[in-house]
């Protein structure tokens, strides 16, 4: 969760259309930041179309939470860990509209795009060759 920064590319008009570059050969889709919906805007910018809205990511967040609840319940629903887990607020959506990396990862998977965390061995290896990668999703921690 963190603040999103504006894109250096030309802004699009309201409504989601792409703004043409100066030579008209390339367009870049960009959404103006609204509320704390960084993940929505980052996903749509990465995929270059208005494919996700907050309700879509809320559904994915609920699915991630349900999967976690099933895993936790497998060890017993009367354990202290399970009771703490079900009593806490969502770890995948914040009150300000920010979503977890797990939600972003699952949203990208819908489009067969794989998110690799930079903190993993694979992620560190990919970061050594940044020009060979298709895209990066960056998150400034709060």
mmCIF file of C-alpha atoms in Angstrom:
data_model
loop_
_atom_site.group_PDB
_atom_site.id
_atom_site.type_symbol
_atom_site.label_atom_id
_atom_site.label_comp_id
_atom_site.label_asym_id
_atom_site.label_seq_id
_atom_site.Cartn_x
_atom_site.Cartn_y
_atom_site.Cartn_z
ATOM 1 C CA UNK A 1 0.000 0.000 0.000
ATOM 2 C CA UNK A 2 1.372 3.361 -0.874
ATOM 3 C CA UNK A 3 0.911 6.503 -2.827
ATOM 4 C CA UNK A 4 0.666 6.264 -6.589
ATOM 5 C CA UNK A 5 2.558 8.717 -8.715
ATOM 6 C CA UNK A 6 1.321 10.338 -11.890
ATOM 7 C CA UNK A 7 2.505 9.002 -15.196
ATOM 8 C CA UNK A 8 4.924 11.130 -17.226
ATOM 9 C CA UNK A 9 2.885 10.265 -20.336
ATOM 10 C CA UNK A 10 0.179 12.540 -21.745
ATOM 11 C CA UNK A 11 -3.070 12.355 -19.786
ATOM 12 C CA UNK A 12 -6.144 10.818 -21.321
ATOM 13 C CA UNK A 13 -9.442 12.640 -21.485
ATOM 14 C CA UNK A 14 -12.084 11.521 -18.947
ATOM 15 C CA UNK A 15 -13.765 8.281 -19.918
ATOM 16 C CA UNK A 16 -10.758 6.028 -20.401
ATOM 17 C CA UNK A 17 -9.593 6.762 -23.920
ATOM 18 C CA UNK A 18 -5.905 6.739 -24.640
ATOM 19 C CA UNK A 19 -3.967 9.914 -25.309
ATOM 20 C CA UNK A 20 -1.966 9.897 -28.568
ATOM 21 C CA UNK A 21 1.713 10.646 -28.433
ATOM 22 C CA UNK A 22 3.101 13.582 -30.414
ATOM 23 C CA UNK A 23 3.805 11.544 -33.563
ATOM 24 C CA UNK A 24 0.398 9.770 -33.344
ATOM 25 C CA UNK A 25 2.105 6.368 -33.723
ATOM 26 C CA UNK A 26 1.643 5.204 -30.159
ATOM 27 C CA UNK A 27 -0.999 5.598 -27.501
ATOM 28 C CA UNK A 28 -0.614 5.157 -23.778
ATOM 29 C CA UNK A 29 -3.632 4.355 -21.610
ATOM 30 C CA UNK A 30 -3.533 6.242 -18.306
ATOM 31 C CA UNK A 31 -6.092 6.780 -15.578
ATOM 32 C CA UNK A 32 -6.034 9.756 -13.277
ATOM 33 C CA UNK A 33 -5.612 8.620 -9.684
ATOM 34 C CA UNK A 34 -8.911 8.465 -7.805
ATOM 35 C CA UNK A 35 -9.117 7.818 -4.074
ATOM 36 C CA UNK A 36 -6.710 5.117 -2.888
ATOM 37 C CA UNK A 37 -7.362 2.784 -5.781
ATOM 38 C CA UNK A 38 -3.715 2.415 -6.782
ATOM 39 C CA UNK A 39 -4.109 -1.249 -7.714
ATOM 40 C CA UNK A 40 -7.042 -0.552 -10.037
ATOM 41 C CA UNK A 41 -5.123 2.176 -11.852
ATOM 42 C CA UNK A 42 -1.863 0.207 -11.940
ATOM 43 C CA UNK A 43 -3.575 -2.878 -13.389
ATOM 44 C CA UNK A 44 -5.423 -0.897 -16.047
ATOM 45 C CA UNK A 45 -2.263 1.007 -16.978
ATOM 46 C CA UNK A 46 -0.268 -2.219 -17.214
ATOM 47 C CA UNK A 47 -2.939 -3.920 -19.332
ATOM 48 C CA UNK A 48 -3.542 -0.690 -21.294
ATOM 49 C CA UNK A 49 -7.338 -0.771 -20.994
ATOM 50 C CA UNK A 50 -10.032 -0.152 -18.366
ATOM 51 C CA UNK A 51 -10.352 -3.852 -17.495
ATOM 52 C CA UNK A 52 -10.678 -3.609 -13.706
ATOM 53 C CA UNK A 53 -12.789 -1.530 -11.340
ATOM 54 C CA UNK A 54 -12.841 -1.523 -7.542
ATOM 55 C CA UNK A 55 -15.722 -4.051 -7.319
ATOM 56 C CA UNK A 56 -13.701 -6.525 -9.406
ATOM 57 C CA UNK A 57 -10.767 -6.329 -7.016
ATOM 58 C CA UNK A 58 -13.139 -6.550 -4.022
ATOM 59 C CA UNK A 59 -14.417 -9.855 -5.425
ATOM 60 C CA UNK A 60 -10.873 -11.108 -5.894
ATOM 61 C CA UNK A 61 -9.965 -9.990 -2.351
ATOM 62 C CA UNK A 62 -12.929 -11.956 -0.966
ATOM 63 C CA UNK A 63 -11.810 -15.010 -2.964
ATOM 64 C CA UNK A 64 -8.260 -14.734 -1.592
ATOM 65 C CA UNK A 65 -9.635 -14.387 1.961
ATOM 66 C CA UNK A 66 -11.900 -17.440 1.453
ATOM 67 C CA UNK A 67 -8.953 -19.498 0.216
ATOM 68 C CA UNK A 68 -6.908 -18.457 3.250
ATOM 69 C CA UNK A 69 -9.828 -19.253 5.565
ATOM 70 C CA UNK A 70 -10.072 -22.787 4.083
ATOM 71 C CA UNK A 71 -6.344 -23.357 4.631
ATOM 72 C CA UNK A 72 -6.529 -22.055 8.202
ATOM 73 C CA UNK A 73 -9.657 -24.127 8.943
ATOM 74 C CA UNK A 74 -7.881 -27.307 7.856
ATOM 75 C CA UNK A 75 -5.881 -27.128 11.084
ATOM 76 C CA UNK A 76 -9.107 -26.756 13.084
ATOM 77 C CA UNK A 77 -11.657 -24.005 13.499
ATOM 78 C CA UNK A 78 -11.248 -23.951 17.253
ATOM 79 C CA UNK A 79 -7.529 -23.144 17.272
ATOM 80 C CA UNK A 80 -6.277 -19.803 18.569
ATOM 81 C CA UNK A 81 -4.675 -19.055 15.187
ATOM 82 C CA UNK A 82 -7.918 -19.619 13.292
ATOM 83 C CA UNK A 83 -9.961 -17.556 15.754
ATOM 84 C CA UNK A 84 -7.448 -14.672 15.477
ATOM 85 C CA UNK A 85 -7.518 -14.973 11.687
ATOM 86 C CA UNK A 86 -11.310 -14.745 11.366
ATOM 87 C CA UNK A 87 -11.515 -11.906 13.905
ATOM 88 C CA UNK A 88 -9.089 -9.589 12.083
ATOM 89 C CA UNK A 89 -9.927 -7.085 9.389
ATOM 90 C CA UNK A 90 -9.175 -7.981 5.805
ATOM 91 C CA UNK A 91 -5.492 -8.149 4.955
ATOM 92 C CA UNK A 92 -6.331 -7.788 1.265
ATOM 93 C CA UNK A 93 -8.345 -4.574 1.086
ATOM 94 C CA UNK A 94 -7.885 -1.501 3.223
ATOM 95 C CA UNK A 95 -10.519 1.037 4.212
ATOM 96 C CA UNK A 96 -8.890 3.549 1.853
ATOM 97 C CA UNK A 97 -9.394 1.273 -1.171
ATOM 98 C CA UNK A 98 -5.884 -0.122 -1.471
ATOM 99 C CA UNK A 99 -5.521 -3.817 -2.271
ATOM 100 C CA UNK A 100 -2.838 -6.341 -1.371
ATOM 101 C CA UNK A 101 -0.200 -7.665 -3.739
ATOM 102 C CA UNK A 102 -1.977 -11.044 -3.553
ATOM 103 C CA UNK A 103 -5.076 -9.425 -5.085
ATOM 104 C CA UNK A 104 -3.013 -7.756 -7.825
ATOM 105 C CA UNK A 105 -1.263 -11.057 -8.528
ATOM 106 C CA UNK A 106 -4.546 -12.944 -8.858
ATOM 107 C CA UNK A 107 -6.088 -10.183 -11.022
ATOM 108 C CA UNK A 108 -3.170 -10.372 -13.438
ATOM 109 C CA UNK A 109 -3.452 -14.156 -13.573
ATOM 110 C CA UNK A 110 -6.931 -13.733 -15.081
ATOM 111 C CA UNK A 111 -5.144 -12.278 -18.123
ATOM 112 C CA UNK A 112 -2.330 -14.863 -18.034
ATOM 113 C CA UNK A 113 0.115 -12.262 -16.736
ATOM 114 C CA UNK A 114 2.426 -13.522 -14.035
ATOM 115 C CA UNK A 115 3.520 -11.253 -11.214
ATOM 116 C CA UNK A 116 6.841 -12.212 -9.630
ATOM 117 C CA UNK A 117 7.699 -10.511 -6.361
ATOM 118 C CA UNK A 118 11.086 -8.806 -6.390
ATOM 119 C CA UNK A 119 11.825 -10.206 -2.921
ATOM 120 C CA UNK A 120 11.975 -13.803 -4.199
ATOM 121 C CA UNK A 121 15.020 -15.496 -5.712
ATOM 122 C CA UNK A 122 13.290 -15.498 -9.112
ATOM 123 C CA UNK A 123 12.377 -11.828 -8.740
ATOM 124 C CA UNK A 124 15.930 -10.846 -7.854
ATOM 125 C CA UNK A 125 17.192 -12.728 -10.917
ATOM 126 C CA UNK A 126 14.661 -10.943 -13.156
ATOM 127 C CA UNK A 127 15.648 -7.571 -11.713
ATOM 128 C CA UNK A 128 19.219 -8.168 -12.883
ATOM 129 C CA UNK A 129 17.910 -7.990 -16.474
ATOM 130 C CA UNK A 130 15.259 -5.246 -16.354
ATOM 131 C CA UNK A 131 15.294 -4.575 -20.101
ATOM 132 C CA UNK A 132 14.310 -8.192 -20.754
ATOM 133 C CA UNK A 133 11.092 -7.821 -18.723
ATOM 134 C CA UNK A 134 7.715 -6.825 -20.127
ATOM 135 C CA UNK A 135 6.616 -4.586 -17.255
ATOM 136 C CA UNK A 136 7.036 -3.722 -13.599
ATOM 137 C CA UNK A 137 4.400 -2.956 -10.985
ATOM 138 C CA UNK A 138 5.935 -0.885 -8.229
ATOM 139 C CA UNK A 139 4.429 -0.316 -4.814
ATOM 140 C CA UNK A 140 5.647 2.338 -2.426
ATOM 141 C CA UNK A 141 5.146 1.025 1.080
ATOM 142 C CA UNK A 142 3.272 3.197 3.535
#
